[in-house]
Coordinates of C-alpha atoms in Angstrom, one line a residue:
M1 CA 0.1 0.1 -0.1
A2 CA 1.4 3.6 -1.0
L3 CA 2.6 5.7 1.8
L4 CA 1.6 8.8 0.2
S5 CA -0.6 9.4 -3.0
L6 CA -1.5 12.4 -5.2
K7 CA -5.0 12.3 -7.1
Q8 CA -5.6 14.7 -9.8
L9 CA -3.6 17.2 -8.2
T10 CA -3.2 20.7 -9.7
V11 CA -1.5 23.8 -9.0
S12 CA -1.7 27.0 -10.9
F13 CA -0.1 30.7 -10.4
G14 CA -1.5 31.9 -13.3
G15 CA -0.8 31.1 -17.0
P16 CA -0.5 27.2 -17.7
N17 CA -1.0 24.8 -14.8
L18 CA 2.3 24.3 -13.0
L19 CA 1.3 20.8 -12.0
D20 CA -1.8 19.8 -14.1
K21 CA -3.8 17.0 -12.5
V22 CA -0.8 14.7 -11.8
E23 CA -0.9 11.3 -10.3
F24 CA 2.0 10.5 -8.0
Q25 CA 2.7 7.2 -5.6
L26 CA 5.3 7.2 -2.9
D27 CA 6.1 3.7 -1.4
R28 CA 7.3 3.2 2.1
G29 CA 11.4 2.7 1.9
E30 CA 11.9 4.5 -1.3
R31 CA 14.5 7.2 -2.2
V32 CA 12.9 9.2 -4.9
C33 CA 14.5 12.0 -6.8
L34 CA 12.4 14.8 -8.7
V35 CA 14.1 16.4 -11.8
G36 CA 12.9 18.8 -14.3
R37 CA 14.2 22.3 -15.5
N38 CA 14.4 25.5 -13.3
G39 CA 11.0 26.7 -12.4
A40 CA 9.3 23.3 -13.5
G41 CA 7.5 23.1 -10.2
K42 CA 9.8 20.7 -8.1
S43 CA 9.8 22.8 -5.0
T44 CA 6.3 23.7 -5.5
L45 CA 5.5 19.8 -5.4
M46 CA 7.4 19.6 -2.2
K47 CA 5.5 22.5 -0.5
V48 CA 2.3 21.0 -1.3
I49 CA 3.2 17.6 0.1
A50 CA 4.5 19.3 3.3
G51 CA 1.0 21.3 3.6
E52 CA 2.8 24.4 2.9
I53 CA 0.6 25.3 -0.2
M54 CA -2.8 24.2 -0.6
P55 CA -3.5 22.9 -4.4
D56 CA -5.9 24.2 -6.8
G57 CA -7.6 21.0 -7.0
G58 CA -7.1 17.2 -6.6
E59 CA -6.4 15.0 -3.4
I60 CA -3.5 14.2 -0.9
I61 CA -3.9 10.8 0.4
G62 CA -1.8 10.4 3.7
Q63 CA -2.3 13.7 5.2
G64 CA -1.9 12.5 8.6
L65 CA 1.9 11.6 7.9
N66 CA 4.5 13.1 9.8
I67 CA 6.6 15.0 7.1
A68 CA 9.8 17.1 7.9
R69 CA 11.3 19.4 5.0
L70 CA 14.7 20.5 4.7
E71 CA 14.9 23.7 2.5
Q72 CA 17.2 24.8 0.1
E73 CA 18.8 27.7 2.2
V74 CA 19.3 28.0 5.7
P75 CA 16.4 30.1 7.4
D76 CA 17.4 33.7 8.5
G77 CA 17.2 34.1 11.9
T78 CA 18.4 30.8 13.1
E79 CA 20.0 31.3 16.4
G80 CA 21.3 29.6 19.6
T81 CA 23.5 26.4 20.2
V82 CA 23.4 23.1 18.1
F83 CA 21.5 21.5 21.0
D84 CA 18.5 24.4 20.9
V85 CA 18.4 24.4 16.8
V86 CA 17.8 20.5 16.7
A87 CA 15.4 20.5 19.7
K88 CA 13.2 23.1 17.8
G89 CA 12.4 20.3 15.6
L90 CA 10.3 19.0 18.1
G91 CA 7.5 21.6 18.3
D92 CA 5.7 22.6 21.3
I93 CA 7.8 20.5 23.7
A94 CA 11.1 22.4 22.4
P95 CA 11.4 25.5 24.6
L96 CA 11.1 23.0 27.8
L97 CA 14.0 21.1 26.5
I98 CA 15.9 24.0 25.6
E99 CA 15.4 25.5 29.2
Y100 CA 16.3 22.0 30.9
H101 CA 19.6 22.0 28.6
H102 CA 20.8 25.4 29.5
V103 CA 20.1 25.3 33.4
I104 CA 22.2 22.0 33.4
H105 CA 25.0 23.8 31.9
Q106 CA 24.5 26.9 34.2
L107 CA 25.0 24.3 36.9
E108 CA 28.7 23.8 35.8
T109 CA 29.6 27.2 37.0
D110 CA 26.8 28.6 39.3
Y111 CA 25.5 26.2 42.0
S112 CA 23.3 28.6 43.7
E113 CA 19.8 28.1 45.1
K114 CA 18.5 30.1 42.2
V115 CA 19.7 27.8 39.7
L116 CA 18.9 24.5 41.5
A117 CA 15.2 25.9 41.8
A118 CA 15.2 26.6 38.0
L119 CA 16.4 22.8 37.6
E120 CA 13.9 21.5 39.7
K121 CA 11.1 23.5 38.0
A122 CA 12.5 22.6 34.5
Q123 CA 12.6 18.8 35.7
H124 CA 9.1 18.9 36.8
N125 CA 7.9 20.7 33.6
L126 CA 9.6 17.9 31.6
E127 CA 8.3 15.0 33.5
A128 CA 4.6 16.5 32.8
V129 CA 4.9 16.1 29.1
D130 CA 7.3 12.7 29.2
G131 CA 10.1 14.9 28.0
W132 CA 13.0 12.4 29.0
S133 CA 12.4 10.2 26.0
V134 CA 12.6 13.5 23.9
E135 CA 15.5 14.5 25.2
Q136 CA 17.1 10.9 24.3
K137 CA 16.2 11.5 20.8
V138 CA 17.9 14.9 20.6
E139 CA 20.8 13.0 22.1
A140 CA 20.7 10.0 19.8
V141 CA 20.5 12.5 16.7
L142 CA 23.4 14.4 17.8
S143 CA 25.5 11.7 18.1
R144 CA 24.5 9.9 14.9
L145 CA 25.5 12.9 13.0
S146 CA 28.6 13.6 14.8
L147 CA 27.4 17.2 16.2
D148 CA 28.6 19.1 19.2
A149 CA 25.6 20.1 21.0
D150 CA 27.2 23.1 22.6
M151 CA 28.5 24.8 19.6
E152 CA 27.2 28.1 18.6
F153 CA 25.0 27.5 15.2
S154 CA 26.3 30.9 13.8
A155 CA 29.9 29.9 14.3
L156 CA 29.4 26.7 11.9
S157 CA 30.7 26.3 8.1
G158 CA 27.9 26.5 5.8
G159 CA 28.2 22.6 5.4
M160 CA 27.8 22.1 9.1
K161 CA 24.7 24.1 9.0
R162 CA 23.1 22.3 6.8
R163 CA 24.0 19.1 8.8
V164 CA 22.4 20.5 12.2
L165 CA 19.0 21.3 10.0
L166 CA 19.0 17.7 8.9
A167 CA 19.3 16.6 12.4
Q168 CA 16.4 18.8 13.0
A169 CA 14.4 17.4 10.3
L170 CA 15.4 13.7 11.5
V171 CA 14.7 14.1 15.4
K172 CA 11.1 14.5 14.4
E173 CA 11.3 10.9 13.2
P174 CA 9.3 11.8 10.0
D175 CA 7.4 9.3 8.0
V176 CA 8.8 11.1 4.7
L177 CA 11.8 13.2 4.5
L178 CA 11.9 16.0 2.0
L179 CA 15.4 17.6 0.9
D180 CA 15.3 20.2 -1.5
E181 CA 18.8 20.7 -3.0
P182 CA 20.6 19.4 0.1
T183 CA 24.0 19.6 -1.7
N184 CA 24.0 23.2 -2.5
H185 CA 26.8 24.8 -1.4
L186 CA 28.5 21.8 0.3
D187 CA 31.9 20.9 -0.2
I188 CA 32.8 17.5 -1.5
A189 CA 33.5 16.1 1.7
S190 CA 30.3 17.3 3.3
I191 CA 28.4 15.9 0.1
T192 CA 30.3 12.3 0.4
W193 CA 29.1 12.2 4.2
L194 CA 25.8 13.2 3.0
E195 CA 25.6 10.5 0.6
E196 CA 26.7 7.6 3.0
F197 CA 24.2 9.0 5.5
L198 CA 21.4 8.8 3.3
K199 CA 22.5 5.6 1.8
G200 CA 21.8 4.0 5.3
Y201 CA 18.9 6.0 6.5
G202 CA 15.8 3.5 6.6
G203 CA 13.2 5.9 6.1
T204 CA 11.3 7.3 3.0
L205 CA 13.0 10.0 1.1
L206 CA 12.0 12.5 -1.7
F207 CA 14.6 14.9 -2.7
I208 CA 15.6 17.2 -5.4
T209 CA 19.2 17.7 -6.6
H210 CA 21.0 18.9 -9.8
D211 CA 24.3 16.9 -8.7
R212 CA 24.3 14.1 -11.2
M213 CA 26.5 12.0 -9.0
F214 CA 24.6 12.4 -6.0
L215 CA 21.5 11.5 -7.8
Q216 CA 23.0 8.4 -9.4
S217 CA 24.3 7.2 -5.8
I218 CA 21.1 7.8 -3.9
A219 CA 18.0 7.6 -6.0
T220 CA 15.9 4.2 -6.4
R221 CA 13.2 6.0 -8.8
I222 CA 13.2 9.3 -10.6
I223 CA 10.1 11.5 -11.1
Q224 CA 10.4 13.9 -14.1
I225 CA 8.3 17.1 -13.7
D226 CA 7.8 18.2 -17.6
R227 CA 5.2 20.7 -18.7
G228 CA 2.8 20.2 -15.7
Q229 CA 3.2 16.6 -15.9
L230 CA 4.8 13.8 -13.8
V231 CA 6.5 11.0 -15.4
S232 CA 8.0 8.0 -13.4
F233 CA 11.2 6.0 -14.2
P234 CA 12.2 3.3 -11.8
G235 CA 16.0 2.8 -11.5
D236 CA 18.8 5.1 -11.2
Y237 CA 19.8 8.3 -13.4
A238 CA 21.7 6.2 -16.0
N239 CA 18.4 4.5 -16.8
F240 CA 16.5 7.7 -17.0
L241 CA 18.5 9.4 -19.3
T242 CA 18.4 6.5 -21.6
R243 CA 14.7 6.3 -21.4
R244 CA 13.8 9.7 -21.4
E245 CA 15.6 10.4 -24.4
A246 CA 13.6 7.6 -26.3
M247 CA 10.3 9.1 -24.8
L248 CA 11.3 12.4 -26.4
E249 CA 11.9 11.0 -29.7
E250 CA 8.6 8.9 -29.7
E251 CA 6.8 12.3 -28.6
A252 CA 8.4 13.9 -31.4
Q253 CA 7.6 11.3 -34.1
Q254 CA 3.8 11.4 -32.8
N255 CA 3.7 15.4 -32.7
A256 CA 5.0 15.2 -36.3
L257 CA 2.2 12.7 -37.5
F258 CA -0.2 14.9 -35.8
D259 CA 1.0 17.9 -37.3
K260 CA 1.0 16.2 -40.8
K261 CA -2.8 14.8 -40.3
L262 CA -3.9 18.7 -39.1
A263 CA -2.1 20.3 -42.2
Q264 CA -3.7 17.8 -44.4
E265 CA -7.2 18.4 -42.9
E266 CA -6.8 22.4 -43.2
V267 CA -6.0 22.1 -47.0
W268 CA -9.3 19.9 -47.1
I269 CA -11.4 22.6 -45.5
R270 CA -9.8 25.0 -47.5
Q271 CA -10.8 23.7 -51.0
G272 CA -13.8 25.8 -51.8
V273 CA -16.8 24.9 -53.8
K274 CA -15.7 21.2 -54.1
A275 CA -15.1 20.8 -50.4
R276 CA -18.2 22.2 -49.3
R277 CA -20.0 20.0 -51.9
T278 CA -18.5 17.1 -50.0
R279 CA -18.1 18.4 -46.6
N280 CA -18.5 16.0 -43.9
E281 CA -19.9 17.5 -40.7
G282 CA -18.0 14.7 -38.6
R283 CA -15.0 15.6 -40.5
V284 CA -15.2 19.3 -39.6
R285 CA -15.9 18.2 -35.9
A286 CA -12.7 16.2 -36.0
L287 CA -10.7 19.0 -37.5
E288 CA -11.9 21.6 -34.7
Q289 CA -10.9 19.0 -32.0
L290 CA -7.5 18.8 -33.7
R291 CA -7.1 22.4 -33.6
R292 CA -7.8 22.3 -29.8
E293 CA -5.7 19.7 -29.2
R294 CA -2.7 21.6 -30.9
G295 CA -3.6 24.8 -29.2
E296 CA -3.2 23.2 -25.8
R297 CA -0.1 21.1 -26.5
R298 CA 2.8 22.7 -24.5
E299 CA 6.2 22.4 -26.5
V300 CA 9.3 21.2 -24.4
L301 CA 11.3 24.1 -23.1
G302 CA 14.1 25.1 -25.3
N303 CA 17.7 24.7 -24.2
V304 CA 20.0 27.6 -23.4
K305 CA 22.0 28.8 -26.5
M306 CA 25.5 29.6 -25.1
K307 CA 28.6 30.7 -27.0
L308 CA 31.9 32.0 -25.8
Q309 CA 33.6 35.3 -27.1
D310 CA 36.4 34.5 -29.2
A311 CA 39.6 36.3 -27.9
D312 CA 43.1 36.8 -29.2
R313 CA 45.4 33.6 -28.2
S314 CA 47.3 34.2 -25.0
G315 CA 50.9 33.6 -25.2
K316 CA 52.0 30.1 -24.5
L317 CA 52.8 30.7 -20.6
V318 CA 49.4 31.6 -18.8
L319 CA 50.7 32.2 -15.2
E320 CA 53.5 30.8 -13.3
A321 CA 53.5 30.5 -9.4
D322 CA 56.8 30.3 -7.5
N323 CA 56.5 29.1 -3.5
V324 CA 53.2 30.9 -3.0
S325 CA 52.3 31.2 0.7
Q326 CA 49.4 32.8 2.4
S327 CA 47.8 32.7 5.7
Y328 CA 44.4 34.3 7.1
D329 CA 43.9 35.4 10.6
G330 CA 46.6 33.3 12.0
R331 CA 45.8 30.2 10.1
Q332 CA 47.9 28.9 7.1
L333 CA 45.9 28.6 3.8
F334 CA 48.3 27.3 1.8
K335 CA 52.5 27.3 1.7
D336 CA 55.4 27.0 -0.9
F337 CA 52.7 26.2 -3.8
S338 CA 54.4 26.1 -7.0
T339 CA 52.6 25.6 -10.2
V340 CA 52.9 26.5 -14.3
I341 CA 49.6 26.8 -16.2
Q342 CA 49.8 27.0 -20.1
R343 CA 47.4 27.8 -22.8
G344 CA 44.6 25.3 -23.2
D345 CA 45.0 23.9 -19.6
K346 CA 41.6 23.3 -17.6
I347 CA 42.4 23.2 -14.0
G348 CA 39.9 22.2 -11.3
L349 CA 40.1 23.5 -7.8
I350 CA 38.9 21.0 -5.2
G351 CA 38.9 21.8 -1.6
A352 CA 36.6 22.1 1.8
N353 CA 34.7 25.5 2.0
G354 CA 36.9 28.0 3.6
C355 CA 40.2 26.2 2.8
G356 CA 41.5 29.1 0.7
K357 CA 40.4 28.3 -2.9
T358 CA 39.2 31.7 -4.1
T359 CA 42.0 33.5 -2.3
L360 CA 44.5 31.4 -4.4
L361 CA 42.8 32.3 -7.4
S362 CA 43.0 35.9 -6.8
I363 CA 46.4 35.4 -6.1
L364 CA 47.3 33.2 -9.3
L365 CA 45.3 36.2 -11.4
G366 CA 47.4 39.1 -9.7
R367 CA 44.4 40.6 -7.9
N368 CA 46.3 40.1 -4.6
K369 CA 50.0 39.7 -3.7
P370 CA 51.0 36.7 -1.5
E371 CA 52.6 36.8 1.6
F372 CA 55.7 34.9 0.2
G373 CA 56.5 33.8 -3.1
S374 CA 56.0 35.1 -6.4
V375 CA 53.2 35.0 -9.4
K376 CA 54.2 35.8 -13.2
L377 CA 51.3 36.2 -15.7
G378 CA 51.6 35.6 -19.4
T379 CA 51.2 37.8 -22.1
K380 CA 47.9 38.8 -24.3
M381 CA 45.8 37.9 -21.4
E382 CA 42.0 38.6 -21.5
I383 CA 40.2 37.5 -18.4
A384 CA 36.5 36.6 -17.9
Y385 CA 35.7 36.1 -14.2
F386 CA 32.4 34.1 -12.8
D387 CA 31.9 35.0 -9.3
Q388 CA 30.1 32.7 -7.2
L389 CA 29.0 35.4 -4.9
R390 CA 27.1 37.3 -8.1
G391 CA 28.8 40.5 -7.0
Q392 CA 28.8 41.4 -11.0
L393 CA 25.0 41.7 -10.7
D394 CA 23.3 44.9 -9.5
E395 CA 20.3 43.8 -7.5
E396 CA 18.3 46.9 -8.1
I397 CA 18.1 47.1 -11.9
S398 CA 16.6 45.0 -14.4
V399 CA 18.2 41.7 -16.2
V400 CA 18.4 43.5 -19.6
D401 CA 20.2 46.6 -17.9
N402 CA 22.7 44.4 -16.3
V403 CA 23.7 42.8 -19.6
G404 CA 23.1 45.7 -21.8
Q405 CA 24.6 48.4 -19.4
G406 CA 22.4 51.1 -21.1
K407 CA 22.8 49.7 -24.6
D408 CA 20.2 47.9 -26.8
F409 CA 22.6 45.7 -28.4
V410 CA 25.7 43.4 -27.5
E411 CA 28.3 42.0 -29.7
V412 CA 29.0 38.4 -29.6
N413 CA 32.0 37.2 -31.7
G414 CA 31.8 40.2 -34.0
V415 CA 28.0 40.0 -34.6
S416 CA 25.7 42.6 -33.4
K417 CA 22.5 41.2 -31.5
H418 CA 19.6 42.9 -29.7
V419 CA 19.8 42.6 -26.1
M420 CA 16.6 41.2 -25.8
G421 CA 17.0 38.4 -28.5
Y422 CA 20.4 37.8 -26.6
L423 CA 18.6 37.2 -23.3
Q424 CA 15.9 34.8 -25.2
D425 CA 18.9 32.4 -26.0
F426 CA 19.3 32.1 -22.2
L427 CA 15.6 31.4 -21.6
F428 CA 14.6 35.1 -20.3
T429 CA 11.3 35.9 -22.0
P430 CA 10.9 39.6 -22.7
E431 CA 8.6 40.0 -19.5
R432 CA 11.4 38.1 -17.2
A433 CA 14.1 40.4 -18.7
R434 CA 12.5 43.4 -17.6
T435 CA 12.2 41.9 -14.0
P436 CA 14.6 43.2 -11.0
I437 CA 17.5 41.0 -10.2
K438 CA 16.2 40.7 -6.6
S439 CA 13.0 38.7 -7.7
L440 CA 15.4 35.9 -9.8
S441 CA 15.4 32.4 -8.4
G442 CA 19.0 31.3 -8.2
G443 CA 19.1 29.3 -11.3
E444 CA 18.1 32.4 -13.0
R445 CA 20.8 34.6 -11.7
N446 CA 23.6 31.9 -12.7
R447 CA 21.9 31.9 -16.1
L448 CA 22.2 35.7 -16.2
L449 CA 25.6 35.7 -14.8
L450 CA 26.8 33.5 -17.8
A451 CA 25.0 35.6 -20.2
K452 CA 26.7 38.4 -18.8
L453 CA 29.9 36.5 -18.7
F454 CA 29.8 35.3 -22.1
T455 CA 29.3 39.0 -23.6
Q456 CA 33.1 39.5 -22.8
P457 CA 36.1 38.1 -25.4
A458 CA 38.4 35.9 -23.1
N459 CA 41.1 33.6 -23.5
L460 CA 41.4 32.8 -19.8
L461 CA 38.0 31.9 -18.2
V462 CA 37.6 31.9 -14.4
M463 CA 34.5 30.2 -13.0
D464 CA 34.0 29.9 -9.2
E465 CA 31.1 27.6 -8.5
P466 CA 29.2 28.2 -11.6
T467 CA 27.2 24.9 -11.1
N468 CA 25.1 25.9 -8.3
D469 CA 21.3 26.0 -9.0
L470 CA 21.6 25.1 -12.8
D471 CA 19.7 22.5 -14.0
A472 CA 20.9 19.3 -15.7
E473 CA 20.4 20.3 -19.4
T474 CA 21.9 23.8 -18.9
L475 CA 24.9 21.8 -16.8
D476 CA 25.4 19.6 -19.8
L477 CA 25.7 22.2 -22.2
L478 CA 27.8 24.5 -20.2
E479 CA 30.2 21.4 -20.1
E480 CA 30.3 20.7 -23.9
L481 CA 31.0 24.5 -24.3
L482 CA 33.9 24.3 -21.6
I483 CA 35.3 21.2 -23.3
D484 CA 35.2 22.7 -26.7
Y485 CA 36.8 26.0 -25.2
Q486 CA 40.3 26.6 -26.8
G487 CA 41.3 29.1 -24.1
T488 CA 42.4 28.4 -20.5
L489 CA 40.0 27.5 -17.8
L490 CA 40.4 27.8 -13.9
L491 CA 37.3 26.1 -12.1
V492 CA 36.0 25.9 -8.8
S493 CA 33.2 23.3 -8.1
H494 CA 31.9 20.8 -5.8
D495 CA 30.2 19.0 -8.8
R496 CA 32.4 16.0 -9.0
S497 CA 30.8 14.9 -12.1
F498 CA 31.2 18.2 -13.9
I499 CA 35.1 18.3 -12.9
N500 CA 35.4 14.8 -14.0
N501 CA 34.0 15.7 -17.6
V502 CA 35.8 19.2 -17.7
A503 CA 39.0 19.4 -16.0
T504 CA 42.4 18.0 -17.4
S505 CA 44.3 18.4 -14.1
T506 CA 43.3 19.4 -10.6
I507 CA 44.7 21.4 -7.5
V508 CA 43.7 19.8 -4.6
F509 CA 43.6 21.2 -1.0
D510 CA 44.4 18.0 0.6
D511 CA 43.5 16.8 4.1
D512 CA 47.0 17.1 5.4
G513 CA 46.9 21.0 4.7
E514 CA 49.1 20.6 1.6
V515 CA 48.0 21.6 -2.0
R516 CA 49.2 19.5 -4.5
E517 CA 48.2 19.0 -8.3
Y518 CA 47.0 15.9 -9.9
V519 CA 46.6 14.7 -13.4
G520 CA 43.0 14.5 -14.6
G521 CA 39.5 15.0 -12.7
Y522 CA 37.9 14.2 -9.7
D523 CA 37.8 10.5 -10.0
D524 CA 41.6 10.5 -10.8
W525 CA 42.4 12.3 -7.8
V526 CA 40.7 9.7 -5.4
Q527 CA 42.5 7.0 -7.2
Q528 CA 45.6 8.8 -6.7
R529 CA 45.2 9.8 -3.2
S530 CA 44.4 6.4 -2.4
L531 CA 47.5 5.0 -4.1
D532 CA 49.7 7.6 -2.1
K533 CA 47.9 6.3 1.3
R534 CA 48.8 2.8 0.2
A535 CA 52.3 3.1 -0.5
K536 CA 52.7 5.4 2.8
A537 CA 50.9 2.8 5.0
P538 CA 53.6 0.2 5.7
A539 CA 56.2 2.7 7.1
K540 CA 53.4 4.0 9.4
K541 CA 52.2 0.3 10.6
A542 CA 56.0 -0.4 11.2
G543 CA 56.4 2.7 13.4
K544 CA 53.3 2.2 15.3
G545 CA 54.5 -1.7 15.9
K546 CA 57.6 -0.5 17.5
T547 CA 56.0 1.8 19.9
N548 CA 53.3 -0.7 20.9
V549 CA 56.1 -2.8 21.9
K550 CA 57.7 -0.3 24.4
K551 CA 53.9 0.4 25.9
V552 CA 53.5 -3.3 26.7
N553 CA 56.4 -3.2 28.7
K554 CA 54.9 -0.4 31.0
K555 CA 52.5 -1.2 33.5
S556 CA 49.2 -0.6 31.7
S557 CA 46.3 1.1 33.9
L558 CA 44.0 -1.5 31.8
S559 CA 42.2 -4.4 33.3
Y560 CA 42.8 -8.0 31.8
Q561 CA 39.2 -7.7 30.1
E562 CA 40.0 -4.3 29.1
Q563 CA 43.2 -5.3 27.4
L564 CA 41.8 -8.3 25.8
D565 CA 38.7 -5.8 24.5
L566 CA 41.3 -3.5 23.2
E567 CA 42.9 -6.2 21.2
T568 CA 39.8 -7.5 19.7
L569 CA 37.6 -4.6 19.1
P570 CA 39.5 -3.6 15.9
K571 CA 38.8 -6.9 14.0
E572 CA 35.4 -6.9 15.3
I573 CA 34.9 -3.4 14.1
E574 CA 36.3 -4.2 10.4
Q575 CA 34.1 -7.3 10.1
S576 CA 30.8 -5.3 11.0
E577 CA 32.1 -2.3 8.7
L578 CA 32.4 -5.0 5.9
K579 CA 29.0 -6.2 6.9
Q580 CA 27.4 -2.7 7.1
S581 CA 29.2 -1.8 3.5
E582 CA 27.5 -5.1 1.8
L583 CA 24.2 -4.0 3.6
L584 CA 24.4 -0.4 2.1
K585 CA 25.4 -1.7 -1.2
K586 CA 22.2 -4.0 -1.3
V587 CA 20.1 -1.3 0.0
G588 CA 21.4 1.2 -2.8
E589 CA 20.5 -1.1 -5.5
S590 CA 17.3 -0.3 -7.7
E591 CA 16.2 -3.9 -7.4
F592 CA 16.1 -3.8 -3.6
Y593 CA 12.5 -2.1 -3.5
Q594 CA 11.0 -4.4 -5.9
Q595 CA 11.2 -7.2 -3.1
S596 CA 8.4 -7.8 -0.6
Q597 CA 7.9 -5.2 2.2
D598 CA 8.9 -7.8 4.7
K599 CA 12.1 -8.1 3.2
I600 CA 12.7 -4.5 2.9
T601 CA 11.9 -4.1 6.2
K602 CA 13.9 -6.8 7.8
T603 CA 17.1 -5.7 5.7
Q604 CA 16.9 -1.9 6.8
D605 CA 16.3 -3.2 10.6
E606 CA 19.5 -5.4 10.2
L607 CA 21.3 -2.2 9.1
A608 CA 20.1 0.2 11.7
A609 CA 21.0 -2.3 14.5
L610 CA 24.5 -2.9 12.9
T611 CA 24.9 0.9 12.6
T612 CA 24.0 1.1 16.3
E613 CA 26.2 -1.6 17.3
L614 CA 29.2 -0.1 15.4
E615 CA 28.8 3.2 17.1
V616 CA 28.9 1.5 20.6
M617 CA 32.2 -0.2 19.5
Y618 CA 33.6 3.0 18.2
E619 CA 33.0 4.7 21.7
R620 CA 34.1 1.6 23.6
W621 CA 37.4 1.3 21.6
D622 CA 38.0 5.3 22.1
A623 CA 37.4 5.2 25.6
L624 CA 39.8 2.1 25.9
E625 CA 42.6 3.8 23.9
A626 CA 42.1 7.3 26.0
K627 CA 42.7 5.3 29.1
K628 CA 45.7 3.2 27.8
E629 CA 47.3 6.7 26.7
S630 CA 46.7 8.1 30.1

């Protein structure tokens, strides 16, 4: 039986229906991804399911479900500690729980009668609403997501803030978890963590993403929203692409046959006297029906038409960095980094948020001077810069004024083109082109920034996070454009597929604080890094072994049973991790959800129990190691 069903659901905001009598069913345990062009109605459908928007028509079956939604952006005004923010997901009981948590912390520094009285009151209030079990839920979620309860939310990175908000959604123990662009603005480490977490998540998931590698890894079914209709594609993203292409080809053939028949009937009705003598009233009515059907047809939204401005070729040497070092606020960002970039190189920059990628870019382009080292720029350089903060856009003026800068025409590769026509190539209608920037969606802003960027001739293209908010079709076109680009490219991105397809080499801010260069894209870096770690592993193990021999000779503070546990736990953990990995792989396969519900539930329960068991073993091992060291 379906967990959630939509029947003949319709949503309209004026103009063609955004959702037009759609049918949808979500089964327990599924991980379903919504895909479609920007503005197709994906977020709207989620808001309808979450009860935030009332549909214009249709029926939602399953409205008593517990549903939690993680929004695209961090909500304004989110304050307090991590515990406070997560506890707010519990609704009315949250203030009591937060008050108790704060009083407990206050006792650490103030053991006065006033604080003790406040503690007694807080405990009484919690007991009255069975709050102790609720507190355990918060603690369990914090532990599961490796969050520090006492950290201030405002001090966290963007990725950690998203993790806290995910915890806030999970603490509600939702029947359905809705994730709207969960990877947006996350770095690669945060995205891979989220992937692994969701693979082991036993609940039902409906999510939106434009990250193709994330989609391929997580989704067990894909729902496409296209021209107000929903089409279901079981299986992964690769299967979706194949079947969608076949479906569009079949639709094009049917439309061509329809149009041919309509044209023939239009010729017949206009044959004059001869036609009127032989006119068949049924045939006339059929023609009128054909006309209505053709008038109601919603065409496939066209693709963006992007073309880079050609510039004179730069010199063979684009830039050379020699032992460049930079720190910020007392923290070393990079040290003694050297590189040579030549004409035609396509370099991807990979690293965690805040590690210094944008700073390195500014130094390499000569915009800022490094603390140490030097940078030499090549000759005949014409640089175009895509800024992830969209600082090149004036929020108060219209789309057309941002691109045209007061002119009616722009010049692209020597050809003059009216700015309105140019913007239509980037899917801006005349009405939308007159709209102020501040009212545009994230995807529209990125398309506009690309449109503005590509009016500049360039032989060095610098793109800082260009993929955020772009739909898959636009990403594919941008990829093709950059692959064929004859100039030099410096690309900062957390989209692993994009880096794989575009970059010929990568500059990576590695986990050990070093900045290194690797040949190839993201997957090549992962493979080379893995080989490096294996090469270094034997020396480390040998060193560790010698240290252990010395420690054995010392008097240990561990009991015999504790020493035995410390020796056997690593092997037990390794075996459990292997079993967990097998279960995760099994759950991640599309065929998994084609089994009976009993088998699905049994496997999910086994995975959840194993995950909990592993957490206990990790904690036990850490505690024994700490005791041994002390």
